[in-house]
Tab-separated table of C-alpha atoms in Angstrom:
chain	number	residue	atom	x	y	z
A	37	UNK	CA	-0.003	0.002	0.002
A	38	UNK	CA	1.239	3.479	-0.823
A	39	UNK	CA	1.362	5.724	2.199
A	40	UNK	CA	-1.073	8.589	2.656
A	41	UNK	CA	-1.920	11.284	5.163
A	42	UNK	CA	-4.732	10.402	7.546
A	43	UNK	CA	-7.281	12.529	9.313
A	44	UNK	CA	-10.280	11.685	11.452
A	45	UNK	CA	-12.512	14.760	11.642
A	46	UNK	CA	-14.923	15.167	14.556
A	47	UNK	CA	-17.525	17.159	12.616
A	48	UNK	CA	-19.294	16.778	9.285
A	49	UNK	CA	-18.184	20.249	8.211
A	50	UNK	CA	-14.531	19.392	8.863
A	51	UNK	CA	-14.903	16.110	6.980
A	52	UNK	CA	-16.448	17.863	3.959
A	53	UNK	CA	-13.634	20.411	4.020
A	54	UNK	CA	-10.984	17.677	4.174
A	55	UNK	CA	-12.572	15.818	1.259
A	56	UNK	CA	-12.425	19.005	-0.806
A	57	UNK	CA	-8.639	18.666	-1.080
A	58	UNK	CA	-6.964	17.058	-4.060
A	59	UNK	CA	-6.945	13.230	-4.112
A	60	UNK	CA	-8.755	12.868	-0.805
A	61	UNK	CA	-10.702	9.668	-0.208
A	62	UNK	CA	-13.380	8.941	2.387
A	63	UNK	CA	-12.963	5.879	4.611
A	64	UNK	CA	-16.074	4.330	6.165
A	65	UNK	CA	-15.828	0.669	7.202
A	66	UNK	CA	-12.923	0.150	4.838
A	67	UNK	CA	-13.988	-3.294	3.658
A	68	UNK	CA	-13.601	-2.225	0.030
A	69	UNK	CA	-11.264	0.743	0.247
A	70	UNK	CA	-8.546	-0.998	2.269
A	71	UNK	CA	-8.284	-3.992	-0.113
A	72	UNK	CA	-8.240	-1.504	-3.011
A	73	UNK	CA	-5.401	0.450	-1.392
A	74	UNK	CA	-3.503	-2.756	-0.666
A	75	UNK	CA	-3.652	-3.636	-4.336
A	76	UNK	CA	-2.483	-0.137	-5.241
A	77	UNK	CA	-5.546	0.360	-7.401
A	78	UNK	CA	-6.039	3.775	-5.875
A	79	UNK	CA	-3.535	6.275	-4.544
A	80	UNK	CA	-5.177	8.951	-2.375
A	81	UNK	CA	-2.944	11.574	-0.810
A	82	UNK	CA	-5.325	11.917	2.132
A	83	UNK	CA	-7.663	9.375	3.732
A	84	UNK	CA	-10.530	10.984	5.636
A	85	UNK	CA	-11.854	8.595	8.283
A	86	UNK	CA	-15.599	9.157	8.731
A	87	UNK	CA	-15.643	7.027	11.883
A	88	UNK	CA	-15.643	9.998	14.232
A	89	UNK	CA	-18.786	11.697	12.929
A	90	UNK	CA	-21.341	9.821	15.024
A	91	UNK	CA	-23.356	8.761	11.987
A	92	UNK	CA	-24.404	5.329	13.288
A	93	UNK	CA	-27.917	4.646	14.493
A	94	UNK	CA	-31.296	3.188	13.567
A	95	UNK	CA	-34.712	4.893	13.805
A	96	UNK	CA	-37.955	3.108	12.957
A	97	UNK	CA	-41.321	4.803	12.399
A	98	UNK	CA	-44.551	3.324	11.081
A	99	UNK	CA	-43.647	4.365	7.515
A	100	UNK	CA	-39.884	4.198	7.303
A	101	UNK	CA	-36.671	2.710	8.603
A	102	UNK	CA	-33.911	5.326	8.752
A	103	UNK	CA	-30.350	4.134	9.183
A	104	UNK	CA	-27.283	6.243	9.829
A	105	UNK	CA	-24.594	5.946	7.181
A	106	UNK	CA	-21.980	4.550	9.582
A	107	UNK	CA	-24.245	1.768	10.835
A	108	UNK	CA	-22.605	-1.592	10.227
A	109	UNK	CA	-24.295	-4.402	8.336
A	110	UNK	CA	-24.088	-6.480	11.538
A	111	UNK	CA	-25.985	-3.811	13.486
A	112	UNK	CA	-28.748	-3.643	10.856
A	113	UNK	CA	-28.981	-7.433	10.710
A	114	UNK	CA	-29.180	-7.749	14.495
A	115	UNK	CA	-31.642	-4.901	15.068
A	116	UNK	CA	-34.882	-6.294	16.492
A	117	UNK	CA	-36.713	-3.164	15.306
A	118	UNK	CA	-35.517	-3.569	11.720
A	119	UNK	CA	-36.282	-7.298	11.821
A	120	UNK	CA	-39.831	-6.501	12.862
A	121	UNK	CA	-40.532	-3.467	10.672
A	122	UNK	CA	-38.680	-4.465	7.492
A	123	UNK	CA	-37.458	-8.076	7.789
A	124	UNK	CA	-36.213	-8.239	4.189
A	125	UNK	CA	-33.793	-5.395	4.934
A	126	UNK	CA	-32.412	-7.136	8.037
A	127	UNK	CA	-32.139	-10.363	6.057
A	128	UNK	CA	-30.255	-8.643	3.224
A	129	UNK	CA	-27.810	-7.083	5.690
A	130	UNK	CA	-27.268	-10.490	7.341
A	131	UNK	CA	-26.183	-11.929	3.989
A	132	UNK	CA	-23.582	-9.332	3.024
A	133	UNK	CA	-20.025	-10.648	2.838
A	134	UNK	CA	-19.098	-12.628	5.923
A	135	UNK	CA	-19.453	-12.017	9.659
A	136	UNK	CA	-16.221	-10.059	9.991
A	137	UNK	CA	-16.999	-7.889	6.965
A	138	UNK	CA	-20.448	-7.191	8.400
A	139	UNK	CA	-18.877	-6.096	11.674
A	140	UNK	CA	-16.954	-3.326	9.858
A	141	UNK	CA	-18.737	-2.567	6.597
A	142	UNK	CA	-21.308	0.245	6.594
A	143	UNK	CA	-24.489	1.162	4.735
A	144	UNK	CA	-23.119	4.519	3.632
A	145	UNK	CA	-19.880	2.984	2.412
A	146	UNK	CA	-21.687	0.361	0.394
A	147	UNK	CA	-23.978	2.856	-1.347
A	148	UNK	CA	-21.224	5.395	-2.009
A	149	UNK	CA	-19.017	2.695	-3.535
A	150	UNK	CA	-21.869	1.282	-5.677
A	151	UNK	CA	-20.094	-1.977	-6.427
A	152	UNK	CA	-22.026	-3.741	-9.213
A	153	UNK	CA	-22.287	-6.850	-7.010
A	154	UNK	CA	-23.217	-5.043	-3.780
A	155	UNK	CA	-26.458	-5.919	-1.993
A	156	UNK	CA	-27.563	-2.599	-0.473
A	157	UNK	CA	-28.069	-0.821	-3.830
A	158	UNK	CA	-30.810	-3.392	-4.586
A	159	UNK	CA	-32.927	-2.564	-1.537
A	160	UNK	CA	-32.272	1.155	-1.953
A	161	UNK	CA	-33.475	1.140	-5.549
A	162	UNK	CA	-36.387	-1.245	-4.931
A	163	UNK	CA	-37.794	1.032	-2.213
A	164	UNK	CA	-36.684	4.314	-3.837
A	165	UNK	CA	-34.839	5.081	-0.639
A	166	UNK	CA	-34.015	8.652	0.275
A	167	UNK	CA	-30.288	9.193	0.629
A	168	UNK	CA	-29.426	12.098	2.895
A	169	UNK	CA	-26.051	13.695	2.462
A	170	UNK	CA	-24.036	16.548	3.890
A	171	UNK	CA	-25.679	18.925	1.426
A	172	UNK	CA	-29.042	17.526	0.150
A	173	UNK	CA	-31.323	14.536	-0.169
A	174	UNK	CA	-31.135	12.304	-3.230
A	175	UNK	CA	-33.772	9.768	-4.319
A	176	UNK	CA	-32.282	6.361	-5.088
A	177	UNK	CA	-33.738	6.604	-8.611
A	178	UNK	CA	-31.233	9.365	-9.363
A	179	UNK	CA	-28.406	8.171	-7.136
A	180	UNK	CA	-26.940	5.138	-8.914
A	181	UNK	CA	-25.264	6.254	-12.127
A	182	UNK	CA	-23.293	3.250	-13.316
A	183	UNK	CA	-20.627	0.915	-12.050
A	184	UNK	CA	-18.848	2.484	-9.033
A	185	UNK	CA	-20.518	5.781	-9.959
A	186	UNK	CA	-23.107	7.743	-7.990
A	187	UNK	CA	-24.623	11.220	-7.858
A	188	UNK	CA	-22.316	12.088	-4.948
A	189	UNK	CA	-19.878	14.965	-5.377
A	190	UNK	CA	-16.282	14.220	-4.298
A	191	UNK	CA	-16.758	16.150	-1.055
A	192	UNK	CA	-20.292	14.961	-0.334
A	193	UNK	CA	-20.905	12.524	2.512
A	194	UNK	CA	-23.920	10.262	3.014
A	195	UNK	CA	-25.309	10.827	6.500
A	196	UNK	CA	-28.378	8.579	6.582
A	197	UNK	CA	-30.708	6.544	4.386
A	198	UNK	CA	-34.483	6.320	4.749
A	199	UNK	CA	-36.264	3.233	3.430
A	200	UNK	CA	-40.077	3.406	3.070
A	201	UNK	CA	-41.379	0.143	4.497
A	202	UNK	CA	-43.026	-2.001	1.792
A	203	UNK	CA	-46.037	-4.189	2.545
A	204	UNK	CA	-44.270	-7.150	0.998
A	205	UNK	CA	-40.619	-7.534	0.146
A	206	UNK	CA	-37.828	-10.060	-0.164
A	207	UNK	CA	-34.292	-10.363	-1.464
A	208	UNK	CA	-32.822	-13.436	-3.104
A	209	UNK	CA	-29.315	-13.773	-4.395
A	210	UNK	CA	-27.338	-16.404	-6.213
A	211	UNK	CA	-23.817	-16.242	-4.871
A	212	UNK	CA	-20.681	-16.829	-6.828
A	213	UNK	CA	-19.578	-20.091	-5.183
A	214	UNK	CA	-16.008	-18.831	-4.725
A	215	UNK	CA	-16.211	-15.115	-3.954
A	216	UNK	CA	-19.692	-15.340	-2.393
A	217	UNK	CA	-20.584	-12.034	-4.048
A	218	UNK	CA	-23.950	-11.759	-5.754
A	219	UNK	CA	-23.767	-13.178	-9.253
A	220	UNK	CA	-27.390	-12.114	-9.398
A	221	UNK	CA	-29.439	-10.546	-6.605
A	222	UNK	CA	-33.079	-9.512	-6.949
A	223	UNK	CA	-35.010	-7.374	-4.483
A	224	UNK	CA	-38.782	-7.293	-4.977
A	225	UNK	CA	-40.994	-4.832	-3.117
A	226	UNK	CA	-44.695	-4.002	-3.159
A	227	UNK	CA	-45.334	-0.841	-1.240
A	228	UNK	CA	-46.317	2.808	-1.289
A	229	UNK	CA	-44.590	3.265	-4.664
A	230	UNK	CA	-46.186	0.252	-6.286
A	231	UNK	CA	-44.185	-2.801	-7.310
A	232	UNK	CA	-40.461	-2.288	-7.791
A	233	UNK	CA	-37.889	-4.893	-8.764
A	234	UNK	CA	-34.190	-4.103	-8.505
A	235	UNK	CA	-31.415	-6.339	-9.830
A	236	UNK	CA	-27.816	-6.297	-8.629
A	237	UNK	CA	-24.770	-8.351	-9.611
A	238	UNK	CA	-25.871	-8.710	-13.221
A	239	UNK	CA	-25.805	-5.345	-14.925
A	240	UNK	CA	-22.805	-3.810	-16.646
A	241	UNK	CA	-23.902	-0.453	-15.226
A	242	UNK	CA	-24.601	-1.803	-11.756
A	243	UNK	CA	-28.011	-2.038	-10.127
A	244	UNK	CA	-31.073	-1.558	-12.345
A	245	UNK	CA	-34.866	-1.798	-12.254
A	246	UNK	CA	-36.597	-4.622	-14.131
A	247	UNK	CA	-39.624	-2.799	-15.509
A	248	UNK	CA	-41.053	-5.806	-17.371
A	249	UNK	CA	-41.124	-7.789	-14.108
A	250	UNK	CA	-42.634	-4.794	-12.293
A	251	UNK	CA	-45.495	-4.558	-14.795
A	252	UNK	CA	-46.193	-8.289	-14.614
A	253	UNK	CA	-46.184	-8.273	-10.823
A	254	UNK	CA	-48.455	-5.202	-10.693
A	255	UNK	CA	-51.060	-7.275	-12.522
A	256	UNK	CA	-50.564	-10.329	-10.336
A	257	UNK	CA	-48.237	-10.601	-7.342
A	258	UNK	CA	-47.176	-14.215	-7.772
A	259	UNK	CA	-44.145	-16.132	-9.030
A	260	UNK	CA	-46.252	-17.481	-11.926
A	261	UNK	CA	-46.826	-13.918	-13.153
A	262	UNK	CA	-43.184	-13.900	-14.249
A	263	UNK	CA	-43.556	-16.995	-16.453
A	264	UNK	CA	-42.603	-16.077	-19.990
A	265	UNK	CA	-41.523	-12.536	-19.108
A	266	UNK	CA	-38.173	-12.105	-20.831
A	267	UNK	CA	-35.030	-10.543	-19.435
A	268	UNK	CA	-32.999	-9.054	-22.301
A	269	UNK	CA	-29.317	-9.999	-22.214
A	270	UNK	CA	-28.221	-6.607	-23.540
A	271	UNK	CA	-26.340	-4.761	-20.805
A	272	UNK	CA	-25.819	-7.847	-18.645
A	273	UNK	CA	-22.388	-8.994	-17.505
A	274	UNK	CA	-20.838	-12.067	-19.018
A	275	UNK	CA	-17.643	-13.460	-17.513
A	276	UNK	CA	-15.943	-16.747	-16.670
A	277	UNK	CA	-18.477	-17.327	-13.893
A	278	UNK	CA	-21.664	-16.836	-15.894
A	279	UNK	CA	-22.628	-15.741	-19.384
A	280	UNK	CA	-25.085	-12.900	-19.906
A	281	UNK	CA	-27.729	-15.445	-20.948
A	282	UNK	CA	-27.185	-17.437	-17.758
A	283	UNK	CA	-27.464	-14.292	-15.662
A	284	UNK	CA	-30.688	-13.357	-17.480
A	285	UNK	CA	-32.055	-16.785	-16.598
A	286	UNK	CA	-30.943	-16.420	-12.976
A	287	UNK	CA	-32.690	-13.050	-12.698
A	288	UNK	CA	-35.998	-14.754	-13.468
A	289	UNK	CA	-35.336	-17.593	-11.023
A	290	UNK	CA	-34.253	-15.287	-8.207
A	291	UNK	CA	-37.191	-12.916	-8.812
A	292	UNK	CA	-39.672	-15.789	-8.591
A	293	UNK	CA	-38.097	-17.086	-5.416
A	294	UNK	CA	-38.142	-13.584	-3.938
A	295	UNK	CA	-41.849	-13.109	-4.734
A	296	UNK	CA	-42.596	-16.507	-3.210
A	297	UNK	CA	-40.593	-15.623	-0.101
A	298	UNK	CA	-42.278	-12.225	0.210
A	299	UNK	CA	-45.645	-13.980	0.208
B	210	UNK	CA	3.692	9.723	12.008
B	211	UNK	CA	0.283	9.061	13.570
B	212	UNK	CA	0.249	7.714	17.105
B	213	UNK	CA	-2.084	4.860	18.042
B	214	UNK	CA	-3.056	4.197	21.638
B	215	UNK	CA	-4.911	0.989	22.229
B	216	UNK	CA	-5.347	-1.836	24.700
B	217	UNK	CA	-4.192	-5.243	23.511
B	218	UNK	CA	-5.007	-8.261	25.643
B	219	UNK	CA	-5.525	-5.993	28.629
B	220	UNK	CA	-2.229	-4.151	28.256
B	221	UNK	CA	-2.038	-0.566	27.137
B	222	UNK	CA	0.197	0.233	24.183
B	223	UNK	CA	1.070	3.436	22.375
B	224	UNK	CA	2.719	2.952	19.013
B	225	UNK	CA	3.852	5.304	16.267
B	226	UNK	CA	2.896	3.943	12.864
B	227	UNK	CA	2.599	5.036	9.275
B	228	UNK	CA	-1.020	5.773	8.360
B	229	UNK	CA	-0.952	2.834	5.928
B	230	UNK	CA	-0.037	0.337	8.656
B	231	UNK	CA	-2.629	-2.411	8.994
B	232	UNK	CA	-3.833	-3.481	12.411
B	233	UNK	CA	-2.338	-6.945	11.814
B	234	UNK	CA	1.030	-5.361	11.054
B	235	UNK	CA	0.907	-3.403	14.299
B	236	UNK	CA	0.041	-6.566	16.231
B	237	UNK	CA	2.659	-8.789	14.625
B	238	UNK	CA	5.405	-6.295	13.847
B	239	UNK	CA	5.237	-3.632	16.553
B	240	UNK	CA	3.895	-5.767	19.406
B	241	UNK	CA	5.381	-9.136	18.437
B	242	UNK	CA	2.032	-10.906	18.731
B	243	UNK	CA	2.590	-13.357	15.885
B	244	UNK	CA	-0.257	-15.669	16.875
B	245	UNK	CA	-2.474	-13.633	14.546
B	246	UNK	CA	-1.714	-14.934	11.067
B	247	UNK	CA	-1.819	-13.434	7.589
B	248	UNK	CA	-3.068	-16.030	5.150
B	249	UNK	CA	-4.383	-14.358	2.038
B	250	UNK	CA	-3.962	-10.610	2.613
B	251	UNK	CA	-7.117	-10.119	0.513
B	252	UNK	CA	-9.764	-10.135	3.281
B	253	UNK	CA	-10.938	-13.627	2.451
B	254	UNK	CA	-9.254	-16.267	4.598
B	255	UNK	CA	-9.895	-15.026	8.145
B	256	UNK	CA	-6.553	-16.208	9.597
B	257	UNK	CA	-6.059	-12.644	10.890
B	258	UNK	CA	-9.333	-12.366	12.819
B	259	UNK	CA	-9.056	-10.584	16.176
B	260	UNK	CA	-11.628	-8.938	18.415
B	261	UNK	CA	-11.911	-5.151	18.352
B	262	UNK	CA	-14.161	-3.924	21.149
B	263	UNK	CA	-15.577	-7.430	21.384
B	264	UNK	CA	-16.407	-7.899	17.689
B	265	UNK	CA	-14.519	-10.201	15.340
B	266	UNK	CA	-12.827	-8.315	12.513
B	267	UNK	CA	-10.229	-9.078	9.881
B	268	UNK	CA	-7.164	-7.265	11.128
B	269	UNK	CA	-5.686	-7.222	7.608
B	270	UNK	CA	-8.640	-5.081	6.537
B	271	UNK	CA	-8.451	-2.417	9.205
B	272	UNK	CA	-5.905	0.358	9.539
B	273	UNK	CA	-3.998	0.480	12.793
B	274	UNK	CA	-5.078	4.119	13.178
B	275	UNK	CA	-8.713	2.989	13.086
B	276	UNK	CA	-8.047	0.989	16.245
B	277	UNK	CA	-6.996	4.089	18.172
B	278	UNK	CA	-8.743	3.967	21.552
B	279	UNK	CA	-9.996	0.430	20.974
B	280	UNK	CA	-9.626	-2.695	23.041
B	281	UNK	CA	-8.158	-5.545	20.995
B	282	UNK	CA	-8.032	-9.226	21.918
B	283	UNK	CA	-5.814	-11.620	20.023
B	284	UNK	CA	-5.361	-15.379	20.312
B	285	UNK	CA	-2.587	-14.705	22.871
B	286	UNK	CA	-5.124	-13.019	25.151
B	287	UNK	CA	-7.499	-15.942	25.557
B	288	UNK	CA	-5.826	-18.354	27.971
B	289	UNK	CA	-5.724	-17.541	31.691
B	290	UNK	CA	-2.481	-16.374	33.301
B	291	UNK	CA	-1.877	-19.873	34.673
B	292	UNK	CA	-2.139	-21.333	31.182
B	293	UNK	CA	-5.696	-22.652	31.485
B	294	UNK	CA	-7.080	-22.623	27.983
B	295	UNK	CA	-10.211	-20.710	26.998
B	296	UNK	CA	-13.085	-23.222	26.575
B	297	UNK	CA	-12.983	-22.682	22.813
B	298	UNK	CA	-9.266	-23.502	22.695
B	299	UNK	CA	-9.850	-26.517	24.931
B	300	UNK	CA	-12.604	-27.834	22.658
B	301	UNK	CA	-10.491	-27.274	19.543
B	302	UNK	CA	-7.887	-29.498	21.194
B	303	UNK	CA	-10.448	-32.010	22.434
B	304	UNK	CA	-12.063	-32.460	19.019
B	305	UNK	CA	-8.841	-32.235	17.028
B	306	UNK	CA	-10.267	-29.211	15.200
B	307	UNK	CA	-7.030	-28.459	13.396
B	308	UNK	CA	-4.509	-30.096	11.178
B	309	UNK	CA	-1.744	-27.702	10.156
B	310	UNK	CA	-3.056	-25.050	12.566
B	311	UNK	CA	-2.510	-22.030	10.357
B	312	UNK	CA	-6.159	-20.993	10.244
B	313	UNK	CA	-6.746	-21.887	13.900
B	314	UNK	CA	-6.174	-18.484	15.594
B	315	UNK	CA	-8.719	-16.853	13.277
B	316	UNK	CA	-11.129	-19.768	13.573
B	317	UNK	CA	-11.001	-19.595	17.373
B	318	UNK	CA	-11.516	-15.824	17.473
B	319	UNK	CA	-14.421	-16.007	14.992
B	320	UNK	CA	-15.948	-18.918	16.888
B	321	UNK	CA	-15.891	-17.073	20.211
B	322	UNK	CA	-17.656	-14.064	18.677
B	323	UNK	CA	-20.178	-16.407	17.071
B	324	UNK	CA	-20.982	-18.153	20.363
B	325	UNK	CA	-21.203	-14.885	22.281
B	326	UNK	CA	-23.659	-13.426	19.818
B	327	UNK	CA	-25.941	-16.485	20.019
B	328	UNK	CA	-26.822	-16.966	23.679
B	329	UNK	CA	-30.050	-18.645	22.536
B	330	UNK	CA	-28.079	-21.546	21.042
B	331	UNK	CA	-26.366	-22.416	17.791
B	332	UNK	CA	-27.384	-24.981	15.205
B	333	UNK	CA	-24.838	-26.791	13.083
B	334	UNK	CA	-26.072	-24.806	10.060
B	335	UNK	CA	-25.577	-21.527	11.939
B	336	UNK	CA	-22.049	-22.539	12.912
B	337	UNK	CA	-21.173	-23.412	9.323
B	338	UNK	CA	-22.689	-20.158	8.035
B	339	UNK	CA	-20.970	-18.233	10.833
B	340	UNK	CA	-17.579	-19.514	9.674
B	341	UNK	CA	-18.078	-18.153	6.159
B	342	UNK	CA	-15.238	-15.688	6.647
B	343	UNK	CA	-12.677	-18.317	7.686
B	344	UNK	CA	-10.989	-20.730	5.307
B	345	UNK	CA	-9.305	-23.989	6.307
B	346	UNK	CA	-7.239	-25.532	3.531
B	347	UNK	CA	-6.840	-28.844	5.382
B	348	UNK	CA	-10.610	-29.362	4.963
B	349	UNK	CA	-10.937	-29.595	8.709
B	350	UNK	CA	-14.323	-27.886	9.007
B	351	UNK	CA	-16.178	-30.876	10.415
B	352	UNK	CA	-14.206	-31.086	13.622
B	353	UNK	CA	-14.159	-27.297	13.941
B	354	UNK	CA	-17.960	-27.295	13.839
B	355	UNK	CA	-18.030	-30.039	16.488
B	356	UNK	CA	-15.610	-28.119	18.703
B	357	UNK	CA	-17.692	-24.927	18.525
B	358	UNK	CA	-20.887	-26.816	19.330
B	359	UNK	CA	-19.139	-28.345	22.351
B	360	UNK	CA	-17.746	-24.999	23.481
B	361	UNK	CA	-21.140	-23.276	23.366
B	362	UNK	CA	-22.466	-24.679	26.693
B	363	UNK	CA	-19.076	-24.190	28.352
B	364	UNK	CA	-19.173	-20.499	27.453
B	365	UNK	CA	-22.610	-19.777	28.900
B	366	UNK	CA	-22.812	-18.261	32.361
B	367	UNK	CA	-24.863	-21.145	33.636
B	368	UNK	CA	-23.579	-24.661	33.992
B	369	UNK	CA	-24.616	-27.041	31.197
B	370	UNK	CA	-28.025	-28.458	31.959
B	371	UNK	CA	-27.913	-31.993	33.278
B	372	UNK	CA	-30.057	-34.239	31.171
B	373	UNK	CA	-33.085	-35.547	33.025
B	374	UNK	CA	-33.380	-39.270	33.473
């Protein structure tokens, strides 16, 4: 790893200011950034540790679950209030990475990184979550802008994310047997914004909505409603693990299983 | 250079490190605690698992500076001063839950966190899922799972229930 300067600001304003410098990089749980630095794939001159900003915490109302950006996946998974109000969200968090990754990795870090195989972008997009930052709020529909790309400015920090609680929801993923990352993950939700289906792991541009599935499930919320509904292979990843056609097939299988699980 | 003050196995330490120093490098290099291993260096194998403020983490995927103010427990901090093994260590020995032993420190640290976070009990499936972040290349998982199941009752506050006749 190349060396860098390190700072751990105690206020959001100081953190934003530090990130405004040239080649500064924000550090949340570090479960992606540290491996990236170790491989010398990135060379920031300054690492700004967001761990001192007090951004962890979970609030649950009748309509929404709001989670602080620095909340770890383990904390979301173990939260009795999240399990009760929005079990599919707790379940998704419990399946990210492994136990040790979940003890460090954070919601804000996952969304800001927007890894094409990450799990959190799927639930954020499927519920049109509201992403609060140091300067504004951004709807998930406008947040994800392609692989490892988001609407965030370089000196903009996610502070919290609000998920509207769907009436029915579930997440199913097919893991790469070796890396355990999502080869395909599908989050289905039926809630205040109608039916939304978000797919992660499969798209060349990262997470995306499956509008054909959404229309079919609006008509009939059942796995059978997806019979014969095609998933175009254009824009899907193909690699040594799975061709684009195989991923398209998996999207249908995972979506059906998710609808069945959501009940 | 940044200064890191932390407690490791109950002892306070203040160390000057480069910002890029990993927690595992501080433990092994600066403090000489070589029981924590580096297997893959890519956050996958779990040989480097230690406890930071009671939670199992991969110490190759945490900067030493991020552990400033934290309490860290490594494999060296488990046994009592008189050498009495932690119940998890004792059960790993009892069930021969290791072959070459390289993954063992991380397995033991992960297993202790797993048992502590499941006071209601642990099924075999939960143990296997809970070890997802630890790789054993000797294919020794079966005895590891048995050892963890056996350590669970020993780690509860109460004595193991005596089976009724």
